[in-house]
């Protein structure tokens, strides 16, 4: 079946690293995504990884994929107050690029 | 959200009223999607359109209809609004060759 799970809340100190975790159930997922949503705004595509990759790095963002365990993580280095937002994990299934989203992880960054 | 516009930004309806949410894109992408976002549930796909002239149901299509008017525009219609349709609605676009989806700013709908 199709299900994406994330923890609901994460609190980190400014300057520390944040790690947001996600598990998915469908082994046929082709791409996995991280989106960021700030209050009152739409979803911003942060990064995505193809299912045959283990890791992708993009500036402060590192995505790790463990396909055996169906586990995806997003690491944000040197977390800043501007990183406070809700982060959504999503998997792409089958034809026509349909996305299945997790419920989102609210990241709070405190001084 | 560049390239995807949604109107209106906010709407309040009474139960039983109808309305159409509009989405337009200027990125020349083939696929367009409508999602709804409810607290604690992430986004759920209502309908999608792989190309002009085609539409298909997503996870939660009941109570909605869609029209892919042309390549640029994809509208979502509520014929008889219900309080359960209170939500934030997002339009998204995608291109099969890039596997990226871009979202509009959303429409916040309240049905009383």
Tab-separated table of C-alpha atoms in Angstrom:
chain	number	residue	atom	x	y	z
A	1	UNK	CA	0.000	0.000	0.000
A	2	UNK	CA	0.878	3.643	-0.161
A	3	UNK	CA	1.861	5.278	3.108
A	4	UNK	CA	4.473	7.845	4.055
A	5	UNK	CA	5.213	8.487	7.710
A	6	UNK	CA	7.110	11.275	9.424
A	7	UNK	CA	7.529	12.415	12.991
A	8	UNK	CA	5.406	15.486	13.595
A	9	UNK	CA	7.763	17.808	15.407
A	10	UNK	CA	11.483	18.565	15.738
A	11	UNK	CA	13.131	21.274	17.801
A	12	UNK	CA	16.795	22.246	17.306
A	13	UNK	CA	19.159	24.962	18.446
A	14	UNK	CA	20.349	27.508	15.911
A	15	UNK	CA	23.645	26.391	14.388
A	16	UNK	CA	23.076	22.695	15.091
A	17	UNK	CA	22.227	20.112	12.445
A	18	UNK	CA	18.635	18.988	11.937
A	19	UNK	CA	17.714	15.512	10.771
A	20	UNK	CA	14.182	14.876	9.587
A	21	UNK	CA	13.213	11.270	8.980
A	22	UNK	CA	10.632	9.625	6.750
A	23	UNK	CA	9.582	6.063	6.008
A	24	UNK	CA	7.632	4.908	3.007
A	25	UNK	CA	6.061	1.604	2.131
A	26	UNK	CA	5.978	1.276	-1.641
A	27	UNK	CA	9.145	-0.269	-3.011
A	28	UNK	CA	8.193	0.791	-6.553
A	29	UNK	CA	8.703	4.468	-5.741
A	30	UNK	CA	10.811	6.090	-8.435
A	31	UNK	CA	11.651	9.443	-6.868
A	32	UNK	CA	11.495	10.712	-3.299
A	33	UNK	CA	11.118	14.367	-2.452
A	34	UNK	CA	11.500	16.924	0.280
A	35	UNK	CA	9.286	19.999	0.224
A	36	UNK	CA	9.328	22.984	2.583
A	37	UNK	CA	6.236	24.956	3.565
A	38	UNK	CA	6.450	28.248	5.420
A	39	UNK	CA	3.382	29.618	7.229
A	40	UNK	CA	0.625	30.662	4.838
A	41	UNK	CA	2.655	29.717	1.776
A	42	UNK	CA	2.690	26.998	-0.835
A	43	UNK	CA	5.137	24.118	-1.030
A	44	UNK	CA	8.683	24.783	-2.165
A	45	UNK	CA	10.598	21.911	-3.721
A	46	UNK	CA	13.857	21.580	-1.770
A	47	UNK	CA	15.428	18.528	-3.288
A	48	UNK	CA	14.681	15.071	-4.582
A	49	UNK	CA	16.528	11.813	-5.056
A	50	UNK	CA	16.177	9.033	-7.573
A	51	UNK	CA	15.494	5.662	-6.026
A	52	UNK	CA	18.755	4.114	-7.257
A	53	UNK	CA	20.869	6.672	-5.370
A	54	UNK	CA	22.019	6.498	-1.748
A	55	UNK	CA	22.852	10.108	-1.105
A	56	UNK	CA	22.463	13.561	-2.584
A	57	UNK	CA	24.052	16.738	-1.296
A	58	UNK	CA	23.033	20.272	-2.147
A	59	UNK	CA	24.736	23.040	-0.139
A	60	UNK	CA	23.450	22.672	3.456
A	61	UNK	CA	21.074	19.848	2.562
A	62	UNK	CA	21.970	16.155	2.544
A	63	UNK	CA	19.460	13.499	1.585
A	64	UNK	CA	20.102	9.889	2.548
A	65	UNK	CA	18.092	7.008	1.131
A	66	UNK	CA	18.093	3.489	2.546
A	67	UNK	CA	16.054	1.587	0.021
A	68	UNK	CA	16.246	-1.708	1.912
A	69	UNK	CA	14.608	-0.145	4.978
A	70	UNK	CA	12.502	2.308	2.906
A	71	UNK	CA	13.917	5.145	4.963
A	72	UNK	CA	14.623	8.671	3.765
A	73	UNK	CA	16.233	11.465	5.752
A	74	UNK	CA	16.948	15.141	5.259
A	75	UNK	CA	19.864	16.679	7.099
A	76	UNK	CA	20.113	20.460	7.324
A	77	UNK	CA	23.550	21.637	8.397
A	78	UNK	CA	24.003	24.839	10.435
A	79	UNK	CA	20.252	25.243	10.932
A	80	UNK	CA	19.046	28.841	10.906
A	81	UNK	CA	15.843	30.503	12.115
A	82	UNK	CA	14.818	30.858	8.463
A	83	UNK	CA	14.704	27.078	8.266
A	84	UNK	CA	11.721	27.002	10.633
A	85	UNK	CA	8.901	25.506	8.568
A	86	UNK	CA	7.018	22.295	7.897
A	87	UNK	CA	8.960	19.741	5.863
A	88	UNK	CA	7.094	17.200	3.771
A	89	UNK	CA	8.460	13.941	2.502
A	90	UNK	CA	6.789	12.585	-0.658
A	91	UNK	CA	7.160	9.582	-2.898
A	92	UNK	CA	6.340	9.404	-6.586
A	93	UNK	CA	4.420	6.383	-7.735
A	94	UNK	CA	3.751	4.935	-11.145
A	95	UNK	CA	2.589	6.807	-14.175
A	96	UNK	CA	1.645	10.472	-14.423
A	97	UNK	CA	3.964	11.352	-11.561
A	98	UNK	CA	1.502	11.121	-8.693
A	99	UNK	CA	2.928	12.173	-5.341
A	100	UNK	CA	2.053	10.628	-1.981
A	101	UNK	CA	2.859	12.931	0.927
A	102	UNK	CA	3.624	12.401	4.564
A	103	UNK	CA	1.850	14.512	7.188
A	104	UNK	CA	4.834	16.840	7.543
A	105	UNK	CA	7.424	17.548	10.243
A	106	UNK	CA	7.312	20.925	11.910
A	107	UNK	CA	10.871	22.164	12.490
A	108	UNK	CA	11.309	24.792	15.199
A	109	UNK	CA	14.688	26.517	15.467
A	110	UNK	CA	15.453	28.275	18.737
A	111	UNK	CA	18.391	30.458	19.815
B	1	UNK	CA	5.623	29.272	-6.647
B	2	UNK	CA	6.750	31.128	-9.745
B	3	UNK	CA	4.779	30.165	-12.822
B	4	UNK	CA	1.691	28.756	-11.058
B	5	UNK	CA	-1.132	31.090	-10.067
B	6	UNK	CA	-4.314	30.286	-8.196
B	7	UNK	CA	-7.474	32.300	-7.689
B	8	UNK	CA	-9.026	33.159	-5.365
B	9	UNK	CA	-6.620	33.199	-2.404
B	10	UNK	CA	-9.441	32.962	0.149
B	11	UNK	CA	-13.102	31.994	-0.086
B	12	UNK	CA	-15.925	31.443	2.362
B	13	UNK	CA	-18.934	29.454	1.174
B	14	UNK	CA	-22.181	28.372	2.748
B	15	UNK	CA	-23.098	24.694	2.635
B	16	UNK	CA	-24.658	23.868	-0.730
B	17	UNK	CA	-23.077	26.732	-2.653
B	18	UNK	CA	-20.907	26.080	-5.676
B	19	UNK	CA	-17.634	27.575	-6.791
B	20	UNK	CA	-14.715	27.027	-9.131
B	21	UNK	CA	-11.066	27.287	-8.138
B	22	UNK	CA	-8.794	28.395	-10.946
B	23	UNK	CA	-5.216	27.410	-11.674
B	24	UNK	CA	-3.028	28.691	-14.476
B	25	UNK	CA	0.598	28.049	-15.411
B	26	UNK	CA	3.076	29.680	-17.737
B	27	UNK	CA	5.749	26.977	-17.634
B	28	UNK	CA	4.373	24.887	-20.516
B	29	UNK	CA	4.202	21.731	-18.359
B	30	UNK	CA	2.014	18.864	-19.499
B	31	UNK	CA	0.684	17.631	-16.164
B	32	UNK	CA	-1.458	19.519	-13.674
B	33	UNK	CA	-2.741	18.416	-10.277
B	34	UNK	CA	-5.156	19.450	-7.560
B	35	UNK	CA	-4.358	18.596	-3.932
B	36	UNK	CA	-6.044	19.397	-0.662
B	37	UNK	CA	-4.168	19.950	2.572
B	38	UNK	CA	-5.768	19.240	5.921
B	39	UNK	CA	-4.131	19.600	9.339
B	40	UNK	CA	-2.029	16.580	10.287
B	41	UNK	CA	-2.703	14.782	7.012
B	42	UNK	CA	-0.257	16.160	4.485
B	43	UNK	CA	-1.497	16.693	0.948
B	44	UNK	CA	-3.913	14.370	-0.803
B	45	UNK	CA	-4.438	14.216	-4.551
B	46	UNK	CA	-7.963	15.060	-5.713
B	47	UNK	CA	-7.639	14.959	-9.516
B	48	UNK	CA	-4.876	15.215	-12.055
B	49	UNK	CA	-4.500	15.847	-15.753
B	50	UNK	CA	-1.622	14.218	-17.590
B	51	UNK	CA	-2.195	16.334	-20.687
B	52	UNK	CA	-4.675	18.676	-22.285
B	53	UNK	CA	-8.030	16.959	-22.700
B	54	UNK	CA	-7.451	14.215	-20.114
B	55	UNK	CA	-8.332	14.044	-16.427
B	56	UNK	CA	-8.186	11.257	-13.855
B	57	UNK	CA	-9.242	10.718	-10.268
B	58	UNK	CA	-6.777	10.818	-7.409
B	59	UNK	CA	-7.181	9.648	-3.817
B	60	UNK	CA	-10.118	11.866	-2.779
B	61	UNK	CA	-12.208	12.868	-5.847
B	62	UNK	CA	-15.702	12.687	-4.327
B	63	UNK	CA	-17.519	16.018	-4.340
B	64	UNK	CA	-15.266	17.563	-6.973
B	65	UNK	CA	-15.106	17.947	-10.743
B	66	UNK	CA	-12.276	19.263	-12.886
B	67	UNK	CA	-11.751	20.746	-16.320
B	68	UNK	CA	-8.525	20.966	-18.251
B	69	UNK	CA	-9.532	23.911	-20.378
B	70	UNK	CA	-6.274	24.091	-22.300
B	71	UNK	CA	-2.625	23.418	-21.615
B	72	UNK	CA	-2.356	26.420	-19.280
B	73	UNK	CA	-5.488	26.079	-17.159
B	74	UNK	CA	-6.921	23.444	-14.827
B	75	UNK	CA	-10.002	24.255	-12.760
B	76	UNK	CA	-11.545	22.507	-9.759
B	77	UNK	CA	-15.289	22.785	-9.167
B	78	UNK	CA	-17.309	22.170	-6.047
B	79	UNK	CA	-20.916	21.737	-7.135
B	80	UNK	CA	-22.452	21.641	-3.646
B	81	UNK	CA	-19.951	22.584	-0.975
B	82	UNK	CA	-19.892	20.720	2.356
B	83	UNK	CA	-18.099	21.617	5.620
B	84	UNK	CA	-15.827	18.578	5.058
B	85	UNK	CA	-14.408	20.417	2.057
B	86	UNK	CA	-12.968	23.145	4.272
B	87	UNK	CA	-9.305	22.925	3.412
B	88	UNK	CA	-6.384	24.547	1.646
B	89	UNK	CA	-6.299	23.642	-2.035
B	90	UNK	CA	-3.072	23.533	-3.986
B	91	UNK	CA	-2.567	23.298	-7.699
B	92	UNK	CA	0.679	21.782	-8.954
B	93	UNK	CA	2.321	21.305	-12.321
B	94	UNK	CA	4.774	18.735	-13.534
B	95	UNK	CA	6.669	17.580	-16.560
B	96	UNK	CA	7.297	13.924	-17.234
B	97	UNK	CA	10.880	14.527	-18.298
B	98	UNK	CA	11.944	16.360	-15.139
B	99	UNK	CA	10.042	14.580	-12.340
B	100	UNK	CA	9.678	17.870	-10.495
B	101	UNK	CA	6.356	19.259	-9.333
B	102	UNK	CA	5.836	22.931	-8.595
B	103	UNK	CA	3.047	24.208	-6.421
B	104	UNK	CA	0.887	27.292	-6.516
B	105	UNK	CA	0.341	29.495	-3.444
B	106	UNK	CA	-2.944	27.814	-2.488
B	107	UNK	CA	-6.590	28.719	-1.973
B	108	UNK	CA	-7.924	28.684	1.574
B	109	UNK	CA	-11.574	27.592	1.483
B	110	UNK	CA	-13.962	27.621	4.422
B	111	UNK	CA	-17.424	26.069	4.143
B	112	UNK	CA	-19.839	27.016	6.922
